[in-house]
Short mmCIF file of N, CA, C and O in Angstrom, two decimals:
data_model
loop_
_atom_site.label_atom_id
_atom_site.label_comp_id
_atom_site.label_asym_id
_atom_site.label_seq_id
_atom_site.Cartn_x
_atom_site.Cartn_y
_atom_site.Cartn_z
N MET A 118 -95.72 114.61 131.90
CA MET A 118 -94.82 115.07 131.28
C MET A 118 -94.98 115.01 129.93
O MET A 118 -95.44 114.18 129.24
N ASN A 119 -94.48 116.21 129.45
CA ASN A 119 -94.90 116.45 127.67
C ASN A 119 -93.52 116.05 126.86
O ASN A 119 -92.27 116.33 127.10
N ARG A 120 -94.00 114.95 126.27
CA ARG A 120 -92.81 114.20 125.25
C ARG A 120 -92.96 114.76 124.07
O ARG A 120 -93.99 114.77 123.35
N SER A 121 -91.69 115.34 123.54
CA SER A 121 -91.73 116.10 121.97
C SER A 121 -91.77 114.77 121.22
O SER A 121 -91.05 113.98 121.20
N ALA A 122 -92.53 114.67 120.02
CA ALA A 122 -92.25 113.59 118.91
C ALA A 122 -90.91 113.78 118.15
O ALA A 122 -90.53 112.94 117.36
N PHE A 123 -90.33 115.10 118.48
CA PHE A 123 -89.06 115.30 117.62
C PHE A 123 -88.01 114.64 118.18
O PHE A 123 -87.91 114.23 119.51
N PRO A 124 -86.94 114.04 117.27
CA PRO A 124 -85.74 113.46 117.93
C PRO A 124 -84.92 114.62 118.89
O PRO A 124 -84.79 115.71 118.59
N LYS A 125 -84.29 114.06 119.68
CA LYS A 125 -83.35 114.70 120.54
C LYS A 125 -82.30 115.29 120.02
O LYS A 125 -81.33 116.34 120.11
N LYS A 126 -81.60 114.41 118.71
CA LYS A 126 -80.76 114.78 118.00
C LYS A 126 -80.92 115.21 116.47
O LYS A 126 -81.82 114.29 115.91
N TYR A 127 -80.63 116.18 115.74
CA TYR A 127 -81.15 116.53 114.60
C TYR A 127 -79.83 117.34 114.02
O TYR A 127 -78.75 117.86 114.50
N THR A 128 -80.04 117.70 112.68
CA THR A 128 -79.08 118.44 111.83
C THR A 128 -79.65 119.88 111.83
O THR A 128 -78.92 120.66 112.10
N TYR A 129 -80.77 120.26 111.76
CA TYR A 129 -81.24 121.47 111.93
C TYR A 129 -82.75 121.58 112.19
O TYR A 129 -83.57 120.72 112.36
N ALA A 130 -83.02 122.71 112.77
CA ALA A 130 -84.76 122.79 113.53
C ALA A 130 -84.70 124.34 113.52
O ALA A 130 -83.77 125.21 113.67
N GLY A 131 -86.10 124.59 113.19
CA GLY A 131 -86.62 125.99 113.58
C GLY A 131 -87.90 125.94 112.69
O GLY A 131 -88.10 125.12 112.37
N TYR A 132 -88.64 127.20 112.68
CA TYR A 132 -89.59 127.69 112.30
C TYR A 132 -89.49 127.75 110.77
O TYR A 132 -88.56 128.76 110.31
N LEU A 133 -90.58 127.62 110.34
CA LEU A 133 -90.88 127.99 108.80
C LEU A 133 -92.08 128.29 108.14
O LEU A 133 -92.93 127.88 109.10
N PHE A 134 -92.40 129.07 107.73
CA PHE A 134 -93.65 129.68 107.44
C PHE A 134 -93.73 129.05 105.42
O PHE A 134 -92.87 129.37 105.02
N ILE A 135 -94.74 128.36 105.91
CA ILE A 135 -95.21 127.36 104.72
C ILE A 135 -96.58 127.67 104.17
O ILE A 135 -97.43 128.04 104.57
N ARG A 136 -96.56 127.26 102.64
CA ARG A 136 -97.84 127.19 101.92
C ARG A 136 -97.79 126.20 101.05
O ARG A 136 -96.83 125.63 100.42
N THR A 137 -99.03 125.56 100.70
CA THR A 137 -98.97 124.52 99.44
C THR A 137 -99.81 125.01 98.66
O THR A 137 -100.68 125.94 98.61
N GLU A 138 -99.95 124.05 97.31
CA GLU A 138 -100.64 124.37 96.06
C GLU A 138 -102.30 124.57 96.79
O GLU A 138 -103.08 125.06 96.00
N SER A 139 -102.52 123.46 97.36
CA SER A 139 -104.17 123.33 98.14
C SER A 139 -104.23 124.31 99.19
O SER A 139 -105.63 124.44 99.37
N ASN A 140 -103.46 125.13 99.96
CA ASN A 140 -103.66 125.73 100.89
C ASN A 140 -102.76 126.95 100.82
O ASN A 140 -101.49 126.74 101.20
N PRO A 141 -102.64 127.93 100.01
CA PRO A 141 -101.92 128.91 99.66
C PRO A 141 -101.41 130.00 100.66
O PRO A 141 -100.80 130.84 100.57
N SER A 142 -102.43 129.99 101.70
CA SER A 142 -102.29 131.08 102.95
C SER A 142 -100.82 130.67 103.75
O SER A 142 -100.83 129.19 103.72
N TRP A 143 -100.17 131.66 104.22
CA TRP A 143 -99.04 131.26 104.68
C TRP A 143 -99.14 130.69 106.25
O TRP A 143 -99.80 131.22 107.00
N ARG A 144 -98.64 129.82 106.49
CA ARG A 144 -98.48 129.28 108.10
C ARG A 144 -97.52 129.13 108.91
O ARG A 144 -96.54 128.43 108.24
N ARG A 145 -97.18 128.97 110.00
CA ARG A 145 -95.87 128.99 110.60
C ARG A 145 -95.87 127.52 111.41
O ARG A 145 -96.93 127.27 112.27
N LYS A 146 -94.79 126.55 110.99
CA LYS A 146 -94.79 125.32 111.47
C LYS A 146 -93.29 125.33 111.73
O LYS A 146 -92.15 125.78 111.34
N TYR A 147 -93.20 124.05 112.82
CA TYR A 147 -91.80 124.05 113.25
C TYR A 147 -91.23 122.86 112.53
O TYR A 147 -92.12 121.68 112.29
N PHE A 148 -90.11 123.04 112.10
CA PHE A 148 -89.85 121.75 111.29
C PHE A 148 -88.09 121.33 111.56
O PHE A 148 -87.41 121.90 112.34
N VAL A 149 -88.02 120.09 111.80
CA VAL A 149 -86.65 119.38 112.13
C VAL A 149 -86.24 118.58 111.09
O VAL A 149 -86.76 117.94 110.07
N LEU A 150 -84.94 119.04 110.38
CA LEU A 150 -84.09 118.28 109.47
C LEU A 150 -83.61 116.86 110.47
O LEU A 150 -82.40 117.05 110.97
N ASN A 151 -83.64 115.99 109.84
CA ASN A 151 -82.98 114.77 110.68
C ASN A 151 -82.95 113.58 109.73
O ASN A 151 -83.92 112.95 109.11
N ASN A 152 -81.53 113.01 109.46
CA ASN A 152 -81.29 112.22 108.53
C ASN A 152 -81.86 112.80 107.20
O ASN A 152 -81.54 113.89 106.63
N ASN A 153 -82.64 112.02 106.30
CA ASN A 153 -83.20 112.41 105.05
C ASN A 153 -84.65 112.72 105.23
O ASN A 153 -85.21 112.46 104.31
N PHE A 154 -85.16 113.12 106.32
CA PHE A 154 -86.70 113.64 106.61
C PHE A 154 -86.54 114.87 107.48
O PHE A 154 -86.00 115.28 107.80
N LEU A 155 -87.99 115.49 106.70
CA LEU A 155 -88.38 116.75 107.08
C LEU A 155 -89.20 116.49 107.88
O LEU A 155 -90.38 116.00 107.61
N LEU A 156 -89.36 116.61 109.08
CA LEU A 156 -90.28 116.50 110.46
C LEU A 156 -91.08 117.75 110.67
O LEU A 156 -90.26 118.75 110.74
N CYS A 157 -92.28 117.63 110.79
CA CYS A 157 -93.17 118.82 110.86
C CYS A 157 -94.09 118.79 111.91
O CYS A 157 -94.81 117.85 112.14
N GLY A 158 -94.11 120.00 112.62
CA GLY A 158 -95.21 119.95 113.84
C GLY A 158 -95.34 121.50 114.06
O GLY A 158 -95.19 122.47 113.38
N ASP A 159 -96.42 121.58 115.10
CA ASP A 159 -96.90 122.84 115.46
C ASP A 159 -95.84 123.79 116.43
O ASP A 159 -95.69 124.98 115.99
N ASN A 160 -94.85 122.93 116.96
CA ASN A 160 -94.01 123.76 117.81
C ASN A 160 -92.89 122.78 118.13
O ASN A 160 -93.43 121.41 118.23
N PRO A 161 -91.97 123.05 118.91
CA PRO A 161 -90.85 122.09 119.53
C PRO A 161 -91.22 121.13 120.44
O PRO A 161 -90.96 119.80 120.53
N TYR A 162 -92.39 121.27 120.93
CA TYR A 162 -93.06 120.44 122.00
C TYR A 162 -94.08 119.59 121.66
O TYR A 162 -94.91 118.98 122.32
N ALA A 163 -94.51 119.44 120.33
CA ALA A 163 -95.55 118.71 119.67
C ALA A 163 -95.55 117.25 119.82
O ALA A 163 -94.44 116.80 120.01
N GLU A 164 -96.52 116.76 120.43
CA GLU A 164 -96.21 115.39 120.80
C GLU A 164 -96.85 114.45 119.77
O GLU A 164 -96.65 113.35 119.74
N LYS A 165 -97.14 115.05 118.74
CA LYS A 165 -97.54 114.24 117.55
C LYS A 165 -96.93 115.16 116.32
O LYS A 165 -97.39 116.61 116.11
N LEU A 166 -96.54 114.39 115.38
CA LEU A 166 -96.03 115.07 113.92
C LEU A 166 -97.16 115.11 112.94
O LEU A 166 -97.98 114.41 113.00
N ALA A 167 -97.29 116.56 112.58
CA ALA A 167 -98.14 116.87 111.65
C ALA A 167 -97.75 116.19 110.13
O ALA A 167 -98.87 116.00 109.43
N ALA A 168 -96.28 116.09 109.82
CA ALA A 168 -96.03 115.72 108.68
C ALA A 168 -94.60 115.03 108.79
O ALA A 168 -93.65 115.61 109.60
N CYS A 169 -94.32 114.00 108.38
CA CYS A 169 -92.68 113.33 107.91
C CYS A 169 -92.74 113.50 106.36
O CYS A 169 -93.00 112.52 105.79
N ILE A 170 -91.63 114.38 105.92
CA ILE A 170 -91.55 114.43 104.41
C ILE A 170 -90.18 113.78 104.06
O ILE A 170 -88.85 114.37 104.34
N PRO A 171 -90.38 112.60 103.28
CA PRO A 171 -89.08 112.15 103.08
C PRO A 171 -88.18 113.22 101.45
O PRO A 171 -89.11 113.51 100.81
N LEU A 172 -87.23 113.16 101.83
CA LEU A 172 -86.38 114.27 100.87
C LEU A 172 -85.56 113.63 99.94
O LEU A 172 -84.93 114.38 98.83
N GLU A 173 -85.58 112.27 99.80
CA GLU A 173 -84.89 111.80 98.82
C GLU A 173 -85.69 111.90 97.27
O GLU A 173 -86.94 111.60 97.29
N GLY A 174 -84.76 112.40 96.40
CA GLY A 174 -85.41 112.65 95.27
C GLY A 174 -86.21 114.12 95.31
O GLY A 174 -87.00 114.50 94.02
N SER A 175 -86.18 114.96 96.03
CA SER A 175 -86.77 116.07 96.05
C SER A 175 -85.81 117.25 95.34
O SER A 175 -84.58 116.99 95.32
N ASN A 176 -86.65 118.32 95.01
CA ASN A 176 -85.76 119.63 94.38
C ASN A 176 -86.12 120.59 95.32
O ASN A 176 -87.26 120.98 95.74
N ILE A 177 -84.74 121.13 95.43
CA ILE A 177 -85.22 122.39 96.26
C ILE A 177 -84.31 123.40 95.34
O ILE A 177 -83.33 123.53 94.88
N ARG A 178 -85.30 124.62 95.26
CA ARG A 178 -84.64 126.12 94.52
C ARG A 178 -84.97 127.14 95.40
O ARG A 178 -85.76 127.43 95.86
N GLN A 179 -84.09 127.91 95.42
CA GLN A 179 -84.27 129.38 95.87
C GLN A 179 -85.05 130.26 95.08
O GLN A 179 -85.02 130.18 93.80
N THR A 180 -85.97 131.08 95.33
CA THR A 180 -87.13 131.78 94.69
C THR A 180 -86.67 133.30 95.03
O THR A 180 -85.82 133.55 96.15
N THR A 181 -87.08 134.19 94.22
CA THR A 181 -86.76 135.61 94.54
C THR A 181 -87.83 136.47 94.53
O THR A 181 -88.00 137.44 94.66
N LYS A 182 -89.41 135.91 94.75
CA LYS A 182 -90.54 136.38 94.74
C LYS A 182 -90.28 137.20 96.10
O LYS A 182 -90.97 138.36 96.01
N SER A 183 -90.34 136.83 97.51
CA SER A 183 -90.36 137.60 98.75
C SER A 183 -89.01 138.18 99.08
O SER A 183 -88.77 139.09 99.25
N SER A 184 -88.34 137.10 99.22
CA SER A 184 -86.84 137.77 99.81
C SER A 184 -85.73 136.53 99.36
O SER A 184 -86.16 135.58 98.74
N ASP A 185 -84.63 136.89 99.77
CA ASP A 185 -83.55 136.06 99.61
C ASP A 185 -83.54 134.81 100.33
O ASP A 185 -82.87 133.76 100.26
N MET A 186 -84.46 134.68 101.76
CA MET A 186 -84.67 133.68 102.42
C MET A 186 -85.96 132.83 101.96
O MET A 186 -86.40 132.11 102.86
N THR A 187 -86.35 132.95 100.99
CA THR A 187 -87.40 132.44 100.39
C THR A 187 -86.71 130.96 99.46
O THR A 187 -86.15 131.17 98.52
N PHE A 188 -87.51 129.89 99.93
CA PHE A 188 -87.02 128.67 98.69
C PHE A 188 -87.91 127.64 98.55
O PHE A 188 -89.16 127.88 99.21
N GLU A 189 -88.14 126.80 97.47
CA GLU A 189 -89.09 126.22 97.10
C GLU A 189 -88.65 124.58 97.24
O GLU A 189 -87.73 124.03 96.84
N LEU A 190 -89.45 123.84 98.06
CA LEU A 190 -89.07 122.42 97.97
C LEU A 190 -90.20 121.80 96.94
O LEU A 190 -91.56 121.70 97.57
N THR A 191 -89.83 120.93 96.37
CA THR A 191 -90.75 120.08 95.35
C THR A 191 -90.67 118.50 96.03
O THR A 191 -89.19 118.19 95.63
N THR A 192 -91.60 117.93 96.45
CA THR A 192 -91.37 116.44 97.12
C THR A 192 -92.27 115.50 95.65
O THR A 192 -92.99 116.14 95.51
N HIS A 193 -91.74 114.45 95.79
CA HIS A 193 -92.63 113.34 94.88
C HIS A 193 -92.77 112.22 95.25
O HIS A 193 -92.22 111.69 96.10
N SER A 194 -94.15 112.26 95.30
CA SER A 194 -94.73 110.88 95.81
C SER A 194 -95.08 109.78 94.68
O SER A 194 -94.40 109.97 93.96
N GLN A 195 -95.50 108.70 95.12
CA GLN A 195 -95.42 107.71 93.76
C GLN A 195 -96.53 107.97 92.90
O GLN A 195 -96.11 107.60 91.73
N ASP A 196 -97.47 108.78 93.04
CA ASP A 196 -98.80 109.15 92.09
C ASP A 196 -98.41 110.89 91.63
O ASP A 196 -98.83 111.03 90.66
N THR A 197 -98.21 111.62 92.72
CA THR A 197 -98.43 112.75 92.42
C THR A 197 -97.16 113.49 92.94
O THR A 197 -96.39 113.20 93.69
N SER A 198 -96.90 114.80 92.51
CA SER A 198 -95.88 115.80 93.42
C SER A 198 -96.63 116.73 93.91
O SER A 198 -97.66 117.27 93.59
N LYS A 199 -95.92 117.30 95.05
CA LYS A 199 -96.63 118.36 95.87
C LYS A 199 -95.42 119.24 96.01
O LYS A 199 -94.14 118.83 96.19
N SER A 200 -95.85 120.46 95.98
CA SER A 200 -95.19 121.53 95.95
C SER A 200 -95.20 122.55 97.09
O SER A 200 -96.60 122.68 97.50
N LYS A 201 -94.22 122.57 98.05
CA LYS A 201 -94.14 123.42 99.26
C LYS A 201 -93.51 124.81 99.17
O LYS A 201 -92.25 124.23 98.82
N LYS A 202 -93.90 125.64 99.40
CA LYS A 202 -92.96 126.95 99.44
C LYS A 202 -92.95 127.11 100.88
O LYS A 202 -93.68 127.27 101.31
N SER A 203 -91.58 127.70 101.25
CA SER A 203 -91.19 127.78 102.33
C SER A 203 -90.15 129.07 102.63
O SER A 203 -89.59 129.48 101.83
N LYS A 204 -90.87 130.06 103.74
CA LYS A 204 -89.87 131.14 103.94
C LYS A 204 -89.20 130.83 105.55
O LYS A 204 -89.78 130.38 106.52
N LYS A 205 -88.18 130.92 105.30
CA LYS A 205 -87.27 130.76 106.65
C LYS A 205 -87.55 131.85 107.75
O LYS A 205 -87.85 132.97 107.38
N SER A 206 -87.93 131.25 108.99
CA SER A 206 -88.02 132.47 110.22
C SER A 206 -86.83 132.23 111.00
O SER A 206 -86.59 133.42 111.26
N LYS A 207 -86.54 131.18 111.52
CA LYS A 207 -85.44 130.95 112.50
C LYS A 207 -84.97 129.80 112.11
O LYS A 207 -85.72 128.97 111.55
N LYS A 208 -83.38 129.50 112.41
CA LYS A 208 -83.00 128.33 112.15
C LYS A 208 -81.89 128.23 113.22
O LYS A 208 -81.27 129.16 113.72
N SER A 209 -81.61 126.86 113.59
CA SER A 209 -80.80 126.64 114.62
C SER A 209 -79.75 125.19 114.16
O SER A 209 -80.66 124.43 113.49
N LYS A 210 -78.76 125.23 114.72
CA LYS A 210 -78.14 123.92 114.05
C LYS A 210 -77.67 123.26 115.46
O LYS A 210 -77.22 123.95 116.32
N LYS A 211 -77.85 122.06 115.52
CA LYS A 211 -77.18 121.28 116.52
C LYS A 211 -76.33 120.20 115.89
O LYS A 211 -76.47 119.73 115.23
#
């Protein structure tokens, strides 16, 4: 039996294309917004999360470089800040 690492109840879910400063190539990942966390995996059936990003204190801004569906999410950890640029692919609301 395949058990997903993602919660059954969530606010939004869908695929995003992301890139980071350390890896500038666009990659397709599945994300779930749940409470104040952005959960990331390869697909909706992933048994292990690739990332759990706390959104408290994060900055989100729309960018105009690619399309109106592109935004930048900057998260802050204790020592450094990480910048992730995302491009919406699909979204669903539950």
